[in-house]
Coordinates of C-alpha atoms in Angstrom, one line a residue:
X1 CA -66.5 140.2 -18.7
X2 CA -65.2 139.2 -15.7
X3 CA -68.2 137.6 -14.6
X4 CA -68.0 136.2 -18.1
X5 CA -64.7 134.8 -17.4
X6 CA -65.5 133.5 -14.4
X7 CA -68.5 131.3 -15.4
X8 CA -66.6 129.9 -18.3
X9 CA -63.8 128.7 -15.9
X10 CA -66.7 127.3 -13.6
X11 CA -68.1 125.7 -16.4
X12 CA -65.0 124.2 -17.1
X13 CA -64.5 123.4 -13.7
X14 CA -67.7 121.9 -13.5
X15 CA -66.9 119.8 -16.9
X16 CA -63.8 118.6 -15.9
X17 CA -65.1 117.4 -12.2
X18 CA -67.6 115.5 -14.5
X19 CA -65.2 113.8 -16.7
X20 CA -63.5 112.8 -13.8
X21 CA -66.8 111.6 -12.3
X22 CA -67.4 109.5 -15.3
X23 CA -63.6 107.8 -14.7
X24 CA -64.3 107.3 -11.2
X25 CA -68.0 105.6 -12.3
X26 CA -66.0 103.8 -14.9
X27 CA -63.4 102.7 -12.8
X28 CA -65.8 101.9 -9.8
X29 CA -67.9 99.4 -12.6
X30 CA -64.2 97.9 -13.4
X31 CA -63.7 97.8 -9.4
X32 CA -67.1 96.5 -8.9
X33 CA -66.5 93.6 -11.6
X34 CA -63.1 93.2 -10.3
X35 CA -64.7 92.6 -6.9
X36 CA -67.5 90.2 -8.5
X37 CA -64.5 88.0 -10.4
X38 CA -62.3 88.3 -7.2
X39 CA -64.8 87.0 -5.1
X40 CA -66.3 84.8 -7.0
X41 CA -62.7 83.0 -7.5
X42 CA -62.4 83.4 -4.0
X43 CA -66.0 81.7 -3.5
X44 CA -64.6 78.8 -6.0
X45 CA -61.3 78.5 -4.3
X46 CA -63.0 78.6 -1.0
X47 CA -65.5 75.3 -2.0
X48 CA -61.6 73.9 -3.4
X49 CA -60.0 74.4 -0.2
X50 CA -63.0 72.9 1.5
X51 CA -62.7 69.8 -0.2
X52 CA -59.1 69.8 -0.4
X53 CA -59.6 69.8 3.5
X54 CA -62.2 66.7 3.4
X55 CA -59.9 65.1 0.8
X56 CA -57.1 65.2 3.1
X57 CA -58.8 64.7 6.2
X58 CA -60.0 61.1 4.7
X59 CA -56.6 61.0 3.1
X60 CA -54.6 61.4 6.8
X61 CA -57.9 58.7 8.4
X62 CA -57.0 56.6 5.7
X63 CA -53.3 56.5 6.3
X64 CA -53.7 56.4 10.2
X65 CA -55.5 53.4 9.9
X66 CA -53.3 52.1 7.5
X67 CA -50.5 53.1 9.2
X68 CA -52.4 51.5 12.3
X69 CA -52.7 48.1 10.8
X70 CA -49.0 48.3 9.4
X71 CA -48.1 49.3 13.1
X72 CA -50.2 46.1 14.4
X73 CA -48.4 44.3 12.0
X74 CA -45.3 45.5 12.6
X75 CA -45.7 44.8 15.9
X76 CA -46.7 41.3 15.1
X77 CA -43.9 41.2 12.8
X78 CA -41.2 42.5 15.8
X79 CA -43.1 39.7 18.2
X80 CA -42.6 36.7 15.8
X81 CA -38.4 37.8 14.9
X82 CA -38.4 38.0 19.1
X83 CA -39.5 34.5 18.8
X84 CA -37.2 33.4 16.1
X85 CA -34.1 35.2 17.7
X86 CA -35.0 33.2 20.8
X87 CA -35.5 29.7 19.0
X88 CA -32.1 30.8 17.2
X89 CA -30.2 31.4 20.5
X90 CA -31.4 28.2 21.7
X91 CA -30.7 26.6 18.8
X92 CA -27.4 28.3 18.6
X93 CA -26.9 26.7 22.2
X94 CA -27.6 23.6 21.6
X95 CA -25.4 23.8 18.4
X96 CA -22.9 25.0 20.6
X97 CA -23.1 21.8 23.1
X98 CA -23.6 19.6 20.1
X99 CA -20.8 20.9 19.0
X100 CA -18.6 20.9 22.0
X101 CA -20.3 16.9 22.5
X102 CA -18.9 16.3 18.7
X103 CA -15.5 18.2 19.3
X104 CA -15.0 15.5 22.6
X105 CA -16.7 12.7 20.6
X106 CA -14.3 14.2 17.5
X107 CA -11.1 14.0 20.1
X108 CA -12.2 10.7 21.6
X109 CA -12.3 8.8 18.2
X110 CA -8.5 10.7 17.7
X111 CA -7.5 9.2 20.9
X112 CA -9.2 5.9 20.0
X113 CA -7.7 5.8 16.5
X114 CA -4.1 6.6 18.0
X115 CA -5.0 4.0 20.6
X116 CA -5.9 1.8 17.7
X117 CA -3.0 2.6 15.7
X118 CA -1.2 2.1 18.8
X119 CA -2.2 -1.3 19.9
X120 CA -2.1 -2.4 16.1
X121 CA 1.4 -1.2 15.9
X122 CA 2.1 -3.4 19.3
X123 CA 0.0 -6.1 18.1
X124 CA 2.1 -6.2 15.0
X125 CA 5.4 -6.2 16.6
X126 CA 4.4 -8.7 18.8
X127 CA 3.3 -10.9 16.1
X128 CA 6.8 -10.2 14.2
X129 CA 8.5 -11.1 18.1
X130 CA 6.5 -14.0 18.9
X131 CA 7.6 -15.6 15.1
X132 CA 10.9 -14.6 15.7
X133 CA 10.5 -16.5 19.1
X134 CA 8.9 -19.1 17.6
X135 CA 11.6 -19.6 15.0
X136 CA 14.0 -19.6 17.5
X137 CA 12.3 -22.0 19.4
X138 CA 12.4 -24.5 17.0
X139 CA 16.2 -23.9 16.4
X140 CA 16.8 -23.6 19.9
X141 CA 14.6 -27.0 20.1
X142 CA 15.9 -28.9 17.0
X143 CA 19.7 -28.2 18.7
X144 CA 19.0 -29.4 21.9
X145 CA 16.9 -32.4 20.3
X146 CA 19.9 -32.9 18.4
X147 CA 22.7 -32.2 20.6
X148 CA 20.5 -34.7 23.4
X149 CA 20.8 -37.5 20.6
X150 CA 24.7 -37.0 20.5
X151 CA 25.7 -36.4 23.9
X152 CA 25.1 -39.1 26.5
X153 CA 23.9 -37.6 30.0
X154 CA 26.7 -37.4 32.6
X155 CA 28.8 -34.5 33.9
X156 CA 32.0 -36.5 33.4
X157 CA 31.6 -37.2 29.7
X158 CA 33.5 -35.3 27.2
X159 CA 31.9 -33.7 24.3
X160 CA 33.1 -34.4 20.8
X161 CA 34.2 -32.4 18.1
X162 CA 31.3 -32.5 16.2
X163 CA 29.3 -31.6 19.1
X164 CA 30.8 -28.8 20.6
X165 CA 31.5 -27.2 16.5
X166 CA 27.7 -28.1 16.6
X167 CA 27.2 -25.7 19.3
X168 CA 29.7 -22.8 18.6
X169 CA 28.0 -22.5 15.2
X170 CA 24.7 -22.2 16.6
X171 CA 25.8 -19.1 18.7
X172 CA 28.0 -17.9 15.8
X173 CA 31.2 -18.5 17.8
X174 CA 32.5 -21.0 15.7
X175 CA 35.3 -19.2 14.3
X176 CA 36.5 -19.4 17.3
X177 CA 36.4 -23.9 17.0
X178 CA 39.9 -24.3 16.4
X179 CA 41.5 -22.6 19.3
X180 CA 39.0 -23.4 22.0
X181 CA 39.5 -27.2 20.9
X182 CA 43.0 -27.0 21.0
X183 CA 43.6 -24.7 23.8
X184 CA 40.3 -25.8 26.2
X185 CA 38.5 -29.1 24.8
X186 CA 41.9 -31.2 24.9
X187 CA 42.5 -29.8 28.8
X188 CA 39.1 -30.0 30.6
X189 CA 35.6 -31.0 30.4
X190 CA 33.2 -28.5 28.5
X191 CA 30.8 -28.6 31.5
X192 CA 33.9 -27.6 34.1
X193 CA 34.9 -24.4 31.7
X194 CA 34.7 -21.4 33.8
X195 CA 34.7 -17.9 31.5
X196 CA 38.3 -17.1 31.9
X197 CA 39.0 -20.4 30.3
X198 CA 37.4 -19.2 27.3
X199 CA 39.0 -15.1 28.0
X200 CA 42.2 -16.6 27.6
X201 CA 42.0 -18.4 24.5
X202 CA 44.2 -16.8 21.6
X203 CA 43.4 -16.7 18.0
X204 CA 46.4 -15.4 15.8
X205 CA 45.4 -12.5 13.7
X206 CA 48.8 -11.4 11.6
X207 CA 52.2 -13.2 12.6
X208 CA 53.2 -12.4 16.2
X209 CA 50.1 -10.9 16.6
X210 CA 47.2 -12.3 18.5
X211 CA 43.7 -11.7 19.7
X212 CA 41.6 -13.0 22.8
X213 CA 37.8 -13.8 22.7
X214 CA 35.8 -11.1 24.0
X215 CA 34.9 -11.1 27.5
X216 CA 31.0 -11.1 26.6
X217 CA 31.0 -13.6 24.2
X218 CA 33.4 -16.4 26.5
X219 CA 30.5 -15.5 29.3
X220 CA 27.9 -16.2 27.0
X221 CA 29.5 -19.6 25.9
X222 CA 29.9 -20.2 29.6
X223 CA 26.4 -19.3 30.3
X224 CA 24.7 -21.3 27.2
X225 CA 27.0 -24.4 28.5
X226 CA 25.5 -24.1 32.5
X227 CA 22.3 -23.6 30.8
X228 CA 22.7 -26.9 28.9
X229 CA 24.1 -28.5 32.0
X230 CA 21.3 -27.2 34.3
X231 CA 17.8 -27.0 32.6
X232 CA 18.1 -28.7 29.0
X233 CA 17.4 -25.6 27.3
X234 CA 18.9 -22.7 25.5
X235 CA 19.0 -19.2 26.3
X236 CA 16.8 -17.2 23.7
X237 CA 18.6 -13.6 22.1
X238 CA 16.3 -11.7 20.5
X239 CA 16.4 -7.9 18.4
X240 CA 14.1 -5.4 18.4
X241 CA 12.8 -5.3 21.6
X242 CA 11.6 -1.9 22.9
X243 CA 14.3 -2.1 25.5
X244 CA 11.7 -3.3 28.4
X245 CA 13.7 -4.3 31.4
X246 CA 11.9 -7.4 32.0
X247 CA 12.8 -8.9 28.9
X248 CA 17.1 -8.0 29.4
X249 CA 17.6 -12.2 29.7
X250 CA 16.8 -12.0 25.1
X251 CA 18.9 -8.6 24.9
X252 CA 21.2 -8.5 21.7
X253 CA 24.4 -6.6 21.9
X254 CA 22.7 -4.0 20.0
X255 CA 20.0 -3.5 22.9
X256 CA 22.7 -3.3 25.7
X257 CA 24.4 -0.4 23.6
X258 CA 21.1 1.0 22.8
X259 CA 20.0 1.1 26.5
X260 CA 22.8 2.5 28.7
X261 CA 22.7 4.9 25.8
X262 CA 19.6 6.1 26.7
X263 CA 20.7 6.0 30.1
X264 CA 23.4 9.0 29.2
X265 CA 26.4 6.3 29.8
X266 CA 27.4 6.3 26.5
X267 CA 31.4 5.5 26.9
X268 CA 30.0 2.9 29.0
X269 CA 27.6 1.7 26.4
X270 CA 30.3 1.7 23.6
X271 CA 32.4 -0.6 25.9
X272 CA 29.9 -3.1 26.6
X273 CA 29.8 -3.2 22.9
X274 CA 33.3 -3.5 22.2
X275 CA 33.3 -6.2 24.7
X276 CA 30.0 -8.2 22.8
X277 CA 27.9 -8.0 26.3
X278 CA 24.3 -8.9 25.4
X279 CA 21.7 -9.6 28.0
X280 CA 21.8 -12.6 29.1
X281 CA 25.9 -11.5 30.0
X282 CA 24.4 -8.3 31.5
X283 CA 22.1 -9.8 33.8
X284 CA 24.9 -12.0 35.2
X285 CA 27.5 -9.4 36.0
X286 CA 28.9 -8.4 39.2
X287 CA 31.0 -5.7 40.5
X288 CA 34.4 -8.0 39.9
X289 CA 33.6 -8.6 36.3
X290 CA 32.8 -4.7 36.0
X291 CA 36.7 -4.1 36.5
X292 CA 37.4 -7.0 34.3
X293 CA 35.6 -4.7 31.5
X294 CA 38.0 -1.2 33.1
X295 CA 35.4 0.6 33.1
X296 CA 35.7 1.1 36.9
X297 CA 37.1 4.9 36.4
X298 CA 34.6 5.7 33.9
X299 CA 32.3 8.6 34.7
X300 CA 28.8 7.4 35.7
X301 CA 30.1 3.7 37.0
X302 CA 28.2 3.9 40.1
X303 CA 24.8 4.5 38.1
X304 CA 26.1 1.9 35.8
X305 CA 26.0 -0.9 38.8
X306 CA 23.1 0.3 40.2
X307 CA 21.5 -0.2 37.2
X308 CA 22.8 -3.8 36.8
X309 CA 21.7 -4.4 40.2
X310 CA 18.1 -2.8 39.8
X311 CA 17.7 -4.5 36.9
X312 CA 18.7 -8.2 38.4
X313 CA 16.3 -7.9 41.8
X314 CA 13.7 -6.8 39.1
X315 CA 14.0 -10.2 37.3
X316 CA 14.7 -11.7 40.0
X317 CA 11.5 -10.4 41.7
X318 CA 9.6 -10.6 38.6
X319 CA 10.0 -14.5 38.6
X320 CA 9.1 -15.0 41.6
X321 CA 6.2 -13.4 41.8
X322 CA 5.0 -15.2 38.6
X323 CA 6.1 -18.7 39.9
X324 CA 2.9 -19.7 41.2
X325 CA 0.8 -17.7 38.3
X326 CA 2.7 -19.9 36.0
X327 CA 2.3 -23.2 37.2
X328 CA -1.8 -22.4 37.2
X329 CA -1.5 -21.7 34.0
X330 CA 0.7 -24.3 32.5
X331 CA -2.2 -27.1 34.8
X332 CA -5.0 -25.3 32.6
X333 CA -2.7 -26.2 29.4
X334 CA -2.0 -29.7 29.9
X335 CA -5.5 -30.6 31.8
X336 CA -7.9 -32.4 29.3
X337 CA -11.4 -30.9 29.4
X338 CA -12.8 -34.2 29.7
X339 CA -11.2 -36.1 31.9
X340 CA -9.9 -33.3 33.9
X341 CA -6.1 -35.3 34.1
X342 CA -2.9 -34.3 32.4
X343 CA -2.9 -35.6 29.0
X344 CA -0.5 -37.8 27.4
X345 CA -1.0 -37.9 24.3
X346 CA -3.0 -34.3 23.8
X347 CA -4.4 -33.4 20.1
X348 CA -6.0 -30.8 18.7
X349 CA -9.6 -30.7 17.2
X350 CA -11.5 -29.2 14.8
X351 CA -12.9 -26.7 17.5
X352 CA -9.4 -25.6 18.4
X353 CA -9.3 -27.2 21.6
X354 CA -7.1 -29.6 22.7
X355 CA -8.1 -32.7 24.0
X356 CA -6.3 -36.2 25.3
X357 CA -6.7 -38.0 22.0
X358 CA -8.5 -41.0 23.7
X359 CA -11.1 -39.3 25.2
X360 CA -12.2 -37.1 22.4
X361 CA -12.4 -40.2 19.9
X362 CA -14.5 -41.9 22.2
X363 CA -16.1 -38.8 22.8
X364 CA -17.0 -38.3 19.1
X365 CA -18.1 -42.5 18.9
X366 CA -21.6 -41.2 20.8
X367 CA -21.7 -37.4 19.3
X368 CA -20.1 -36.0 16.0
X369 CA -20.2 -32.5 18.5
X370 CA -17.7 -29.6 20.4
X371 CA -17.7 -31.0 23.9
X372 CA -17.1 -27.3 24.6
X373 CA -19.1 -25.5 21.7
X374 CA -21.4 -27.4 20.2
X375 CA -20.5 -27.1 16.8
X376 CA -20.3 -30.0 14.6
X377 CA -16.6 -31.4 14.4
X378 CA -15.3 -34.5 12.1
X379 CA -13.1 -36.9 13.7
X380 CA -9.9 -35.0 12.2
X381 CA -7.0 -34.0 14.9
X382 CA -3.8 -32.7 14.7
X383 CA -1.0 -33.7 17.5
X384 CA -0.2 -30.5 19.8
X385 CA 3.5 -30.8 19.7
X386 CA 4.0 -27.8 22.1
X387 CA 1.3 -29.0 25.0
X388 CA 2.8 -32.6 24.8
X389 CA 6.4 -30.6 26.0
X390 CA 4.6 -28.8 28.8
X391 CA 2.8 -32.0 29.9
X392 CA 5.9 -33.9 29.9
X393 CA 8.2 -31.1 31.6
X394 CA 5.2 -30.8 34.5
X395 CA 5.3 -34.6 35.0
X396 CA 9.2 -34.6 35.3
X397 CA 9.0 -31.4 37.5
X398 CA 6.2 -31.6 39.9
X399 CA 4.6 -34.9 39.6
X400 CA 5.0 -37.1 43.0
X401 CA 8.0 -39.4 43.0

């Protein structure tokens, strides 16, 4: 029994090892096709990766040389903006200069438009000067025509009413008619009158009250008179002058306040005012008639006569220096063109020359031409009023006895 029992547990020993063996044979065949699948799917992923590999490897040639040719590009690309940044900084230097050229060019044509603006503005006010001169002129000329037709020549003749109320209006003094007539005109001759003659005349203003003429205006009466006397000819006063020194002789009152205000004497100024001082009174003054005025305390008296005294050798200078200057120029005036001699009787033609009216007619018998431009001219003249003066004053002045 034993025995028995022993070969039964052996045999199910023996059964049981070859269930087991059939698992393991079963398993092995699932192993086995495990291993087939596995490497068979690592066969196929092997021949993927493979070809992945060539794939990429032409993929990465393909973008090196692309990347190549972008880089050649690129480079082309950097070499051509180097080029441009150049051309743009030389452009932007030559912008620069042009720029700098236009800005001077820019300020030039300022400085030229002010200096335009300038000169027009002087050109202007020397046309508005000159008419006023020229108006003057003619006043200045009619009265002295006038006066010459009234007065007979002569130092020891007396003037007449008429005359001398002729003159006092013509330099707004004749308010003034009355007393000078009865207090100067019945006692002297006009031509003797010294300027205290005049300082002393009394006009009454309210009863028991009188006034005396200003100093100024009985030294511009005075001066008008000895300019009568002397050269034929009256002083010119003109306004609106810029104050230039060299024209102080055509000063109005105004300008002589206006100047010595400028000149920081401004008490002095208002005097010189007060006392109707113009110019032409300025210019004569001396240190005696300076304490005639009392301003002799006044602060700024010694500029005050320095100026006066500057201002006189200035004029004085100034007219010599232009002595000779204007006697050239006066011979170029009054000298025909075509028969080189003063004219007589000069005229001016259609060229706007002026001519001595004999010698251009026959001139224009032969010709109907400019003897100076050449342009055609009609035998049409107009008498030159203001050369035939200068012509007449240079024959009385400097022609040979």
């Amino acid at each position: 029994n034993s025995n028995s029992n022993n070969n039964n547990e052996s045999i199910k020993t023996i059964s049981n090892c070859l269930s087991l063996l059939n698992e393991l044979n079963t398993k092995n065949l699932a192993t086995s096709k495990f291993l087939e699948q596995t490497r068979e799917i690592i066969i196929k992923n092997q021949n993927l990766i493979e070809f992945s590999l060539e794939e990429y490897e032409l993929n990465i040639k393909q973008k090196s040389e692309s990347l190549e040719k972008t880089k050649i590009n690129f480079e082309k690309h950097i070499s051509k903006m180097n080029s441009l940044i150049e051309e743009l900084i030389l452009l932007d230097r030559q912008t620069y200069i042009l720029e700098k050229q236009n800005l001077n060019e820019i300020n030039e044509l300022e400085n030229f438009q002010k200096q335009y603006e300038e000169t027009k503005r002087i050109l202007e006010k020397s046309k508005e000067i000159v008419g006023k001169i020229n108006d003057i002129e003619k006043k200045n000329s009619k009265f002295i025509n006038n006066f010459n037709n009234k007065i007979s020549q002569g130092k020891d003749n007396i003037w007449s009413d008429e005359d001398f109320y002729f003159l006092l209006e013509h330099l707004d003094l004749d308010d003034w008619f009355t007393e000078l007539k009865s207090q100067v005109l019945t006692k002297i001759n006009i031509y003797d009158a010294e300027p205290f003659h005049f300082i002393n005349v009394k006009k009454q203003q309210k009863p028991e009250t009188y006034i005396s003429m200003n100093w100024g205006e009985a030294k511009y009466l005075y001066l008008v008179i000895k300019s009568i006397k002397e050269n034929n000819q009256i002083p010119r006063i003109l306004d609106d002058l810029d104050l230039d020194e060299k024209n102080v002789k055509m000063w109005t009152i105004k300008n002589v306040e206006l100047y010595f205000e400028k000149k920081n004497l401004k008490s002095i100024s208002k005097i010189l005012s007060k006392s109707k001082v113009n110019g032409l009174v300025l210019l004569s003054m001396n240190e005696q008639e300076v304490q005639q005025l009392g301003i002799q305390n006044y602060n700024g008296i010694d500029s005050f006569i320095q100026i006066i005294k500057s201002i006189q050798n200035q004029v004085n200078n100034n007219e010599c220096n232009n002595l000779n200057s204007d006697h050239t120029l006066t011979l170029e005036l009054i000298i025909c063109p075509l028969s080189h001699k003063i004219m007589n009787d000069p005229v001016i033609a259609q060229d706007g020359y002026t001519y001595e009216r004999q010698e251009i007619e026959n001139w224009l018998k032969n010709k109907q031409i400019s003897p100076i431009t050449g342009e055609h001219i009609e035998n049409i003249f107009e008498n030159n009023n203001e050369i035939k003066k200068l012509c007449e004053k240079w024959k009385k002045k400097f022609a040979p006895m």
